[in-house]
Short mmCIF file of C-alpha atoms in Angstrom, two decimals:
data_model
loop_
_atom_site.label_atom_id
_atom_site.label_comp_id
_atom_site.label_asym_id
_atom_site.label_seq_id
_atom_site.Cartn_x
_atom_site.Cartn_y
_atom_site.Cartn_z
CA MET A 1 -23.58 -39.49 11.61
CA PRO A 2 -23.58 -37.15 14.64
CA ALA A 3 -26.46 -34.67 14.63
CA SER A 4 -24.21 -31.76 15.68
CA PHE A 5 -22.79 -31.08 12.20
CA GLN A 6 -23.35 -27.54 11.02
CA ASP A 7 -24.50 -28.94 7.67
CA PRO A 8 -25.51 -32.60 8.23
CA ALA A 9 -26.71 -33.02 4.63
CA LEU A 10 -23.31 -31.96 3.26
CA ALA A 11 -21.50 -34.20 5.73
CA GLY A 12 -23.68 -37.09 4.56
CA ARG A 13 -22.88 -36.43 0.90
CA VAL A 14 -19.16 -36.14 1.71
CA GLU A 15 -19.19 -39.47 3.57
CA ALA A 16 -20.95 -41.28 0.73
CA PHE A 17 -18.67 -39.67 -1.85
CA LEU A 18 -15.46 -40.58 0.01
CA LYS A 19 -16.62 -44.17 0.56
CA ALA A 20 -16.95 -44.55 -3.21
CA ALA A 21 -13.86 -42.53 -4.13
CA ARG A 22 -11.53 -44.22 -1.63
CA GLY A 23 -13.06 -47.67 -2.04
CA GLU A 24 -13.22 -48.22 1.70
CA ASP A 25 -15.59 -47.72 4.58
CA VAL A 26 -15.04 -44.26 6.03
CA GLN A 27 -16.97 -42.24 8.56
CA VAL A 28 -17.07 -38.46 8.73
CA VAL A 29 -16.63 -37.79 12.46
CA ALA A 30 -16.32 -33.99 12.28
CA MET A 31 -16.73 -31.31 9.67
CA ALA A 32 -16.54 -27.53 10.09
CA PRO A 33 -16.14 -24.49 7.83
CA LEU A 34 -12.69 -22.90 7.61
CA ALA A 35 -11.99 -19.22 7.06
CA GLY A 36 -11.48 -19.12 3.33
CA GLY A 37 -10.86 -16.56 0.65
CA ALA A 38 -13.24 -14.71 -1.60
CA CYS A 39 -13.37 -17.45 -4.23
CA GLN A 40 -13.65 -20.71 -2.39
CA ASP A 41 -15.50 -22.40 0.43
CA MET A 42 -13.40 -24.61 2.66
CA HIS A 43 -14.25 -27.23 5.28
CA ARG A 44 -12.10 -29.22 7.63
CA VAL A 45 -13.13 -32.86 7.35
CA GLU A 46 -12.20 -35.44 10.01
CA LEU A 47 -12.49 -39.06 8.89
CA GLN A 48 -12.29 -42.39 10.60
CA THR A 49 -10.91 -44.92 8.12
CA SER A 50 -9.73 -48.53 8.28
CA GLN A 51 -6.18 -47.10 8.47
CA GLY A 52 -7.04 -44.75 11.35
CA PRO A 53 -8.04 -41.08 11.58
CA VAL A 54 -7.50 -38.86 8.52
CA ARG A 55 -7.88 -35.09 8.33
CA LEU A 56 -8.62 -33.41 4.98
CA VAL A 57 -9.67 -30.03 3.64
CA LEU A 58 -12.61 -29.86 1.25
CA ARG A 59 -12.12 -26.90 -1.08
CA SER A 60 -15.07 -25.88 -3.27
CA ASP A 61 -15.91 -23.08 -5.69
CA ALA A 62 -17.66 -20.25 -3.84
CA ARG A 63 -20.85 -18.68 -5.17
CA ARG A 64 -18.78 -15.72 -6.39
CA SER A 65 -15.32 -15.31 -7.82
CA LEU A 66 -12.89 -12.47 -8.52
CA PRO A 67 -11.91 -11.55 -12.09
CA ALA A 68 -8.33 -12.81 -11.75
CA SER A 69 -9.17 -16.04 -9.92
CA ILE A 70 -9.36 -19.54 -11.34
CA GLY A 71 -11.93 -22.18 -10.43
CA ARG A 72 -11.23 -25.31 -8.42
CA ARG A 73 -11.12 -27.43 -11.60
CA GLU A 74 -8.15 -25.48 -13.00
CA GLU A 75 -6.63 -25.10 -9.54
CA PHE A 76 -6.57 -28.90 -9.11
CA SER A 77 -4.45 -29.26 -12.26
CA VAL A 78 -2.17 -26.41 -11.22
CA VAL A 79 -1.50 -27.98 -7.82
CA GLU A 80 -0.79 -31.36 -9.42
CA ALA A 81 1.68 -29.72 -11.84
CA ALA A 82 3.33 -27.81 -8.97
CA ARG A 83 3.67 -30.96 -6.85
CA ALA A 84 5.16 -32.83 -9.79
CA ALA A 85 7.71 -30.00 -10.03
CA GLY A 86 8.64 -30.55 -6.37
CA VAL A 87 6.78 -27.65 -4.78
CA PRO A 88 5.83 -28.32 -1.14
CA THR A 89 2.05 -27.97 -1.25
CA PRO A 90 -0.68 -30.29 0.06
CA ALA A 91 -1.61 -33.24 -2.18
CA VAL A 92 -5.02 -32.94 -3.84
CA HIS A 93 -7.58 -35.73 -4.37
CA HIS A 94 -10.97 -36.56 -5.86
CA LEU A 95 -11.90 -33.62 -8.07
CA SER A 96 -15.65 -33.61 -8.63
CA GLU A 97 -18.57 -31.42 -9.58
CA GLY A 98 -21.69 -30.83 -7.50
CA LEU A 99 -20.60 -32.32 -4.17
CA VAL A 100 -21.01 -29.08 -2.23
CA ARG A 101 -23.43 -27.24 -4.56
CA PRO A 102 -24.84 -27.95 -8.01
CA GLY A 103 -22.33 -26.78 -10.64
CA ALA A 104 -19.55 -26.07 -8.12
CA TRP A 105 -16.27 -27.95 -8.53
CA ALA A 106 -14.53 -29.22 -5.41
CA TYR A 107 -11.61 -31.35 -4.34
CA PHE A 108 -10.01 -32.62 -1.15
CA MET A 109 -6.49 -31.84 -0.02
CA ASP A 110 -4.30 -33.22 2.71
CA TRP A 111 -4.24 -31.30 5.97
CA VAL A 112 -0.83 -29.79 6.77
CA ASP A 113 -0.03 -28.29 10.17
CA GLY A 114 1.70 -24.94 10.48
CA GLU A 115 1.36 -21.23 11.11
CA ALA A 116 0.00 -19.05 8.29
CA ILE A 117 -0.84 -15.81 10.11
CA GLY A 118 1.55 -13.27 8.63
CA ARG A 119 2.39 -11.22 11.71
CA ARG A 120 3.20 -14.40 13.63
CA VAL A 121 5.33 -15.79 10.79
CA VAL A 122 7.50 -12.64 10.79
CA LYS A 123 7.59 -12.01 14.55
CA ALA A 124 6.83 -15.08 16.72
CA GLN A 125 9.74 -16.01 18.94
CA GLU A 126 9.23 -19.75 18.43
CA LEU A 127 9.64 -19.32 14.65
CA SER A 128 12.95 -17.42 14.80
CA ALA A 129 14.98 -20.42 13.60
CA ALA A 130 12.45 -21.03 10.83
CA ARG A 131 12.82 -17.45 9.64
CA LYS A 132 16.53 -18.05 8.99
CA ARG A 133 15.65 -20.92 6.63
CA LEU A 134 12.57 -19.43 5.02
CA PRO A 135 14.16 -17.10 2.42
CA THR A 136 16.11 -20.00 0.87
CA GLN A 137 13.15 -22.38 1.14
CA LEU A 138 10.75 -19.87 -0.39
CA ALA A 139 13.18 -19.10 -3.20
CA GLN A 140 13.47 -22.83 -3.89
CA ALA A 141 9.69 -23.25 -3.91
CA LEU A 142 9.30 -20.34 -6.32
CA ALA A 143 12.07 -21.65 -8.56
CA ARG A 144 10.24 -25.00 -8.77
CA ILE A 145 6.91 -23.34 -9.55
CA HIS A 146 8.62 -21.40 -12.33
CA THR A 147 9.91 -24.60 -13.97
CA VAL A 148 6.32 -25.36 -15.06
CA THR A 149 6.07 -24.02 -18.61
CA PRO A 150 3.29 -23.60 -21.16
CA ARG A 151 5.18 -25.87 -23.56
CA ALA A 152 5.09 -28.78 -21.09
CA HIS A 153 1.53 -27.98 -19.92
CA PRO A 154 -0.32 -26.47 -22.89
CA ASN A 155 -3.78 -27.04 -21.38
CA LEU A 156 -3.16 -26.01 -17.79
CA PHE A 157 -5.32 -22.87 -17.99
CA LEU A 158 -8.50 -22.13 -19.89
CA ARG A 159 -7.35 -18.58 -20.63
CA PRO A 160 -5.10 -17.83 -23.60
CA LEU A 161 -1.36 -17.62 -23.04
CA PRO A 162 -0.12 -14.02 -22.67
CA GLU A 163 2.67 -13.26 -25.12
CA ARG A 164 4.09 -10.59 -22.82
CA PRO A 165 3.37 -10.79 -19.07
CA VAL A 166 4.33 -7.13 -18.62
CA GLN A 167 1.67 -6.01 -21.10
CA GLY A 168 -0.82 -8.48 -19.61
CA GLY A 169 -0.19 -7.01 -16.15
CA LEU A 170 -0.66 -3.47 -17.43
CA ALA A 171 -3.89 -4.38 -19.22
CA PHE A 172 -5.29 -6.03 -16.10
CA VAL A 173 -4.55 -3.04 -13.87
CA ARG A 174 -5.84 -0.65 -16.56
CA GLY A 175 -9.15 -2.50 -16.34
CA MET A 176 -9.15 -2.18 -12.54
CA LEU A 177 -8.52 1.57 -12.74
CA GLU A 178 -11.24 2.06 -15.38
CA ALA A 179 -13.74 0.34 -13.09
CA LEU A 180 -13.09 2.64 -10.09
CA GLN A 181 -16.14 4.65 -9.04
CA GLU A 182 -14.23 7.88 -8.33
CA PRO A 183 -11.05 9.45 -9.71
CA HIS A 184 -7.74 8.29 -8.21
CA PRO A 185 -4.96 10.46 -9.68
CA GLU A 186 -2.37 8.92 -7.36
CA LEU A 187 -2.95 5.48 -8.92
CA GLU A 188 -3.16 6.88 -12.45
CA TYR A 189 0.15 8.72 -11.95
CA VAL A 190 1.90 5.48 -10.96
CA PHE A 191 0.20 3.58 -13.76
CA GLN A 192 1.56 6.06 -16.30
CA TRP A 193 5.04 5.56 -14.84
CA LEU A 194 4.61 1.80 -15.17
CA ALA A 195 3.51 2.10 -18.80
CA ALA A 196 6.51 4.30 -19.63
CA ASN A 197 9.11 2.18 -17.84
CA THR A 198 8.34 -1.42 -18.75
CA PRO A 199 11.14 -3.89 -18.07
CA HIS A 200 12.41 -6.52 -20.49
CA ASP A 201 10.08 -9.54 -20.45
CA ALA A 202 11.59 -12.82 -19.32
CA GLY A 203 10.17 -16.19 -20.37
CA VAL A 204 6.60 -17.18 -19.58
CA CYS A 205 6.11 -19.72 -16.79
CA LEU A 206 3.59 -20.74 -14.14
CA ILE A 207 3.39 -18.18 -11.34
CA HIS A 208 1.61 -18.65 -8.05
CA GLY A 209 0.05 -15.19 -8.34
CA ASP A 210 -0.40 -14.63 -4.59
CA PHE A 211 2.95 -15.78 -3.22
CA ARG A 212 3.24 -13.84 0.02
CA THR A 213 3.63 -14.14 3.76
CA GLY A 214 0.24 -15.32 4.95
CA ASN A 215 -0.17 -17.79 2.09
CA PHE A 216 2.30 -20.42 3.23
CA LEU A 217 2.44 -22.60 6.33
CA VAL A 218 5.48 -22.41 8.58
CA THR A 219 6.63 -24.71 11.37
CA GLN A 220 9.77 -24.51 13.51
CA GLU A 221 11.53 -26.40 10.70
CA GLY A 222 10.66 -23.69 8.17
CA LEU A 223 8.40 -23.87 5.13
CA ALA A 224 5.76 -26.59 5.47
CA ALA A 225 3.51 -25.85 2.51
CA VAL A 226 2.61 -23.27 -0.11
CA LEU A 227 -1.16 -22.58 -0.12
CA ASP A 228 -3.87 -20.70 -2.02
CA TRP A 229 -3.36 -21.17 -5.74
CA GLU A 230 -6.53 -19.34 -6.81
CA PHE A 231 -4.60 -16.57 -8.59
CA ALA A 232 -2.15 -18.89 -10.41
CA ARG A 233 -1.57 -17.95 -14.05
CA TRP A 234 1.04 -17.79 -16.77
CA GLY A 235 3.41 -14.95 -15.93
CA THR A 236 7.06 -14.16 -15.33
CA PRO A 237 9.27 -14.92 -12.29
CA ALA A 238 9.78 -11.27 -11.30
CA GLU A 239 6.00 -10.95 -10.92
CA ASP A 240 5.89 -13.46 -8.04
CA ILE A 241 8.99 -11.97 -6.36
CA GLY A 242 7.66 -8.42 -6.74
CA TRP A 243 4.37 -9.43 -5.11
CA LEU A 244 6.25 -11.05 -2.19
CA CYS A 245 7.99 -7.69 -1.66
CA VAL A 246 4.78 -5.62 -1.52
CA ARG A 247 4.94 -3.70 1.77
CA ASP A 248 1.65 -5.02 3.13
CA TRP A 249 3.08 -8.53 3.38
CA ARG A 250 5.96 -7.44 5.64
CA PHE A 251 3.68 -7.09 8.65
CA GLY A 252 5.75 -4.24 10.04
CA GLN A 253 9.19 -5.72 9.30
CA ASN A 254 9.98 -2.94 6.84
CA SER A 255 13.74 -3.49 6.78
CA LEU A 256 13.10 -6.94 5.25
CA PRO A 257 11.14 -6.21 2.06
CA ALA A 258 10.88 -9.82 0.85
CA GLY A 259 7.86 -10.87 2.87
CA GLY A 260 9.25 -9.41 6.13
CA LEU A 261 11.88 -12.16 5.99
CA ALA A 262 14.82 -11.05 3.80
CA THR A 263 16.27 -8.11 1.93
CA ARG A 264 15.51 -7.91 -1.77
CA GLU A 265 19.15 -8.58 -2.58
CA ALA A 266 19.36 -11.66 -0.36
CA PHE A 267 16.14 -13.05 -1.83
CA LEU A 268 17.23 -12.43 -5.43
CA GLU A 269 20.52 -14.21 -4.68
CA ALA A 270 18.67 -17.15 -3.12
CA TYR A 271 16.35 -17.31 -6.14
CA ALA A 272 19.29 -17.19 -8.55
CA ARG A 273 20.99 -20.05 -6.68
CA ALA A 274 17.79 -22.11 -6.70
CA SER A 275 16.74 -21.44 -10.29
CA GLY A 276 19.95 -20.66 -12.14
CA THR A 277 18.12 -17.56 -13.41
CA GLU A 278 18.92 -13.96 -12.58
CA VAL A 279 15.94 -11.67 -12.03
CA SER A 280 17.07 -8.08 -12.53
CA ARG A 281 16.74 -5.50 -9.79
CA ARG A 282 14.97 -3.27 -12.31
CA ALA A 283 12.34 -5.91 -13.18
CA LEU A 284 11.76 -6.60 -9.49
CA HIS A 285 11.31 -2.85 -8.80
CA TRP A 286 8.76 -2.54 -11.63
CA TRP A 287 6.73 -5.54 -10.48
CA GLU A 288 6.84 -4.36 -6.86
CA VAL A 289 5.44 -0.96 -7.89
CA MET A 290 2.85 -2.81 -10.02
CA GLY A 291 1.95 -5.03 -7.06
CA ASN A 292 1.27 -2.04 -4.83
CA VAL A 293 -0.96 -0.38 -7.46
CA ARG A 294 -2.78 -3.63 -8.07
CA TRP A 295 -3.38 -4.15 -4.35
CA ALA A 296 -4.45 -0.52 -3.86
CA ALA A 297 -7.02 -0.80 -6.65
CA GLY A 298 -8.01 -4.27 -5.45
CA SER A 299 -8.61 -2.93 -1.93
CA ILE A 300 -10.90 -0.21 -3.25
CA HIS A 301 -12.81 -2.82 -5.24
CA GLN A 302 -13.21 -4.90 -2.07
CA GLY A 303 -15.03 -1.94 -0.50
CA GLU A 304 -17.22 -1.65 -3.59
CA ARG A 305 -18.22 -5.29 -3.18
CA TYR A 306 -19.59 -4.42 0.26
CA LEU A 307 -21.27 -1.22 -0.96
CA SER A 308 -22.97 -3.08 -3.81
CA GLY A 309 -24.41 -5.64 -1.40
CA GLU A 310 -22.37 -8.48 -2.89
CA GLU A 311 -20.51 -8.98 0.42
CA SER A 312 -21.62 -8.43 4.00
CA ASP A 313 -18.28 -8.76 5.79
CA LEU A 314 -17.22 -5.52 7.52
CA GLU A 315 -13.58 -6.35 6.78
CA TYR A 316 -14.13 -5.38 3.12
CA MET A 317 -14.86 -1.80 4.24
CA ALA A 318 -11.76 -1.74 6.42
CA ILE A 319 -9.59 -3.04 3.56
CA ALA A 320 -10.87 -0.28 1.25
CA ARG A 321 -9.92 2.36 3.83
CA ARG A 322 -6.35 1.01 3.74
CA ALA A 323 -5.88 1.65 -0.01
CA PRO A 324 -3.89 4.88 0.63
CA GLU A 325 -1.20 2.75 2.30
CA MET A 326 -0.51 0.85 -0.92
CA ALA A 327 -0.75 4.00 -3.05
CA TRP A 328 1.69 5.77 -0.75
CA GLU A 329 4.13 2.88 -1.01
CA ALA A 330 3.92 2.87 -4.81
CA LEU A 331 4.76 6.59 -4.90
CA ARG A 332 7.52 6.09 -2.33
CA LEU A 333 9.08 3.43 -4.53
CA LEU A 334 9.14 5.88 -7.46
CA GLU A 335 11.04 8.35 -5.28
CA ARG A 336 13.42 5.59 -4.34
CA LYS A 337 13.98 4.73 -8.02
CA GLY A 338 14.77 1.10 -7.27
CA MET B 1 -31.01 21.98 15.24
CA GLN B 2 -29.56 20.11 18.16
CA GLU B 3 -25.79 19.69 17.74
CA ARG B 4 -24.73 18.07 21.00
CA PRO B 5 -23.59 15.34 21.23
CA GLU B 6 -21.75 15.98 17.97
CA PRO B 7 -21.44 13.16 15.40
CA ARG B 8 -17.73 12.82 16.22
CA ALA B 9 -18.47 12.34 19.92
CA VAL B 10 -21.14 9.73 19.13
CA LEU B 11 -18.69 7.76 16.96
CA GLU B 12 -15.98 7.98 19.62
CA ALA B 13 -18.43 6.68 22.21
CA LEU B 14 -19.43 3.86 19.86
CA SER B 15 -15.79 2.93 19.32
CA ARG B 16 -15.08 2.93 23.09
CA PHE B 17 -18.12 0.76 23.77
CA LEU B 18 -17.12 -1.78 21.13
CA LEU B 19 -13.52 -1.92 22.27
CA GLU B 20 -13.81 -1.66 26.05
CA GLU B 21 -17.18 -3.24 26.86
CA LEU B 22 -18.19 -5.57 24.05
CA GLN B 23 -14.94 -6.97 22.67
CA PRO B 24 -13.66 -8.49 25.97
CA GLU B 25 -16.95 -10.40 26.31
CA VAL B 26 -16.89 -11.97 22.84
CA THR B 27 -15.50 -15.49 22.96
CA ASP B 28 -15.76 -16.32 19.25
CA LYS B 29 -12.35 -15.31 17.81
CA ARG B 30 -13.61 -14.37 14.37
CA LEU B 31 -16.40 -12.27 15.81
CA ALA B 32 -14.03 -10.62 18.31
CA PHE B 33 -11.79 -9.66 15.39
CA ARG B 34 -14.74 -8.06 13.60
CA VAL B 35 -15.62 -6.10 16.73
CA LEU B 36 -12.05 -4.74 16.71
CA ILE B 37 -12.45 -3.76 13.06
CA ALA B 38 -15.76 -2.04 13.82
CA ALA B 39 -14.21 -0.11 16.72
CA HIS B 40 -11.29 0.96 14.53
CA LEU B 41 -13.59 2.09 11.71
CA ALA B 42 -15.76 4.13 14.08
CA ALA B 43 -12.66 5.77 15.61
CA THR B 44 -11.16 6.65 12.22
CA VAL B 45 -14.42 8.11 10.91
CA ALA B 46 -14.63 10.22 14.11
CA ALA B 47 -11.09 11.48 13.45
CA GLU B 48 -11.99 12.13 9.80
CA LEU B 49 -14.97 14.31 10.77
CA GLN B 50 -12.61 16.53 12.75
CA VAL B 51 -10.09 17.20 9.94
CA ARG B 52 -12.04 16.57 6.77
CA GLY B 53 -12.74 20.25 6.05
CA THR B 54 -9.12 21.30 6.57
CA HIS B 55 -7.78 18.47 4.40
CA ALA B 56 -10.31 19.19 1.63
CA GLU B 57 -9.45 22.91 1.55
CA ALA B 58 -5.73 22.15 1.33
CA GLU B 59 -6.27 19.57 -1.44
CA LEU B 60 -8.44 22.03 -3.34
CA LEU B 61 -5.80 24.77 -3.16
CA ARG B 62 -3.06 22.46 -4.45
CA LEU B 63 -5.22 21.06 -7.25
CA SER B 64 -6.34 24.51 -8.35
CA ALA B 65 -2.69 25.58 -8.59
CA LEU B 66 -1.83 22.47 -10.64
CA LEU B 67 -4.87 22.86 -12.93
CA PRO B 68 -5.52 26.62 -13.18
CA ASP B 69 -7.64 26.25 -16.34
CA VAL B 70 -10.24 23.91 -14.75
CA PRO B 71 -13.42 25.67 -13.55
CA VAL B 72 -13.97 25.20 -9.82
CA SER B 73 -17.41 24.73 -8.24
CA SER B 74 -18.24 26.60 -5.04
CA ASP B 75 -19.18 23.23 -3.51
CA VAL B 76 -15.87 21.83 -2.22
CA ARG B 77 -16.85 18.17 -2.75
CA VAL B 78 -17.95 18.81 -6.33
CA ALA B 79 -14.85 20.91 -6.98
CA LEU B 80 -12.55 18.18 -5.69
CA ARG B 81 -14.27 15.53 -7.75
CA ASP B 82 -14.09 17.66 -10.91
CA LEU B 83 -10.45 18.59 -10.39
CA ASN B 84 -9.40 15.02 -9.61
CA ALA B 85 -11.31 13.74 -12.65
CA ALA B 86 -9.60 16.39 -14.80
CA LEU B 87 -6.20 15.41 -13.40
CA VAL B 88 -6.81 11.73 -14.15
CA GLU B 89 -7.93 12.60 -17.68
CA ARG B 90 -4.81 14.67 -18.31
CA LEU B 91 -2.57 11.90 -16.99
CA VAL B 92 -4.31 9.34 -19.23
CA GLN B 93 -3.95 11.65 -22.23
CA GLY B 94 -0.23 12.08 -21.61
CA ASN B 95 -0.70 15.75 -20.82
CA PRO B 96 0.12 16.02 -17.10
CA PRO B 97 0.67 19.31 -15.24
CA GLU B 98 4.10 20.68 -16.17
CA ASP B 99 5.47 20.83 -12.64
CA ASP B 100 6.05 17.15 -11.91
CA VAL B 101 7.72 17.87 -8.56
CA ALA B 102 4.66 19.84 -7.41
CA LEU B 103 2.35 17.12 -8.72
CA ARG B 104 4.15 14.37 -6.81
CA ALA B 105 4.25 16.53 -3.69
CA HIS B 106 0.50 17.10 -3.99
CA LEU B 107 -0.24 13.40 -4.40
CA ARG B 108 1.95 12.54 -1.41
CA LEU B 109 0.40 15.26 0.77
CA THR B 110 -3.12 14.13 -0.13
CA LEU B 111 -2.27 10.53 0.74
CA ALA B 112 -0.47 11.61 3.93
CA ASP B 113 -3.61 13.45 5.05
CA ALA B 114 -5.73 10.36 4.37
CA LEU B 115 -3.23 8.12 6.16
CA SER B 116 -3.12 10.39 9.22
CA VAL B 117 -6.81 9.55 9.65
CA PHE B 118 -7.28 6.04 8.21
CA SER B 119 -3.95 4.52 9.27
CA PRO B 120 -2.41 6.79 11.93
CA ARG B 121 0.35 4.29 12.71
CA PHE B 122 1.48 3.95 9.08
CA ASP B 123 5.09 5.11 8.69
CA THR B 124 5.22 7.83 6.00
CA ALA B 125 9.01 8.24 6.14
CA LEU B 126 10.65 7.84 2.73
CA ASP B 127 13.43 5.65 4.07
CA ILE B 128 11.67 2.84 5.93
CA GLU B 129 14.04 0.05 4.99
CA GLY B 130 17.06 1.16 7.00
#
């Protein structure tokens, strides 16, 4: 074991664990933390095995979580269900408890190469051919995610099944608004519009919950893998498509609302072709407005996490200062009336 | 009390130092990104100090017109907080100000003022999708 590991004790535990789990002699030759999200710790793990070099990601529960996020134990089952449904997402292995920290669940996943940085995905010259394929590929991936149903997977989540995703979404955002530390009439105004204009609820299915540019890997061939399932839940298809259309995920490509990659109409058509299900323009509009309010309130809460001392990353303060962008967009969408 | 250099000038100097002197020397990509964020935050707070009073007065005038029955404190910050809290309460109770056009215009103007400081490059046109 090289002495240069940032956390030699963890690398030692990982090596011993993988020897037992894989039933072969493996050596951890490199291990380094990866930039993760708010709810998980991630490490890149380089192995030498009898079959040659193997690169994995170790994904563990973080010390803290967000209210809407699931733990790694649930996430492991969600990814397995998604892969079984044909979603391109890295294979997961060896779920266990306590490997990284006592009480924390963790698993390994295959390393997949690709670009995830949003502004590069929507603008990089070398990905221009990929961008032509992405809307169809993303619609297909979403359609496959949405084939996973509560009936076929009754125990996928620990939380109870929402009878109406629209009402569940409203209740969640209501809770976010109630927890704000100062009055935000602009968000309350849009919330009242949402409550008065609810769309017809479609069937309940698995949704990714954070399906957006920045959360999938892209190569010159197009979509390589869907990532980051920590906000997966039971929901409705329009919820995922509405979130993809939230302005912040366009990275400046405002004429292409679906993730900076396609018009709403083109994406809805691609989704209908892939799924055989029509998502109405009205439902998409409602969930897009909802997504902007949710992200505006979420941004403010990120700043509160810094102010409370829970987080020390300056980026949380910067995100909170951007909340007016999402609030503006929500109000703009009301003017646009879909 | 000494006023020069003013707080705004100090923050502008801090932002310039971070951006022009420190950031080019930082080799760690994640740290360099945080230095950029710090420089941006310092610059936007400097800009905010310059216009904060004007924006607050304008917001107060609009809110007072929308909510003429709400008592207004002589302290602008307290008055704004009270008026905004009253507006939220009325929206929650289903009793919003009668003039919805004026209410929306007020909300947009308040956000536009914030965006002009926090996110000066944000496009506030209504038709951004072409």
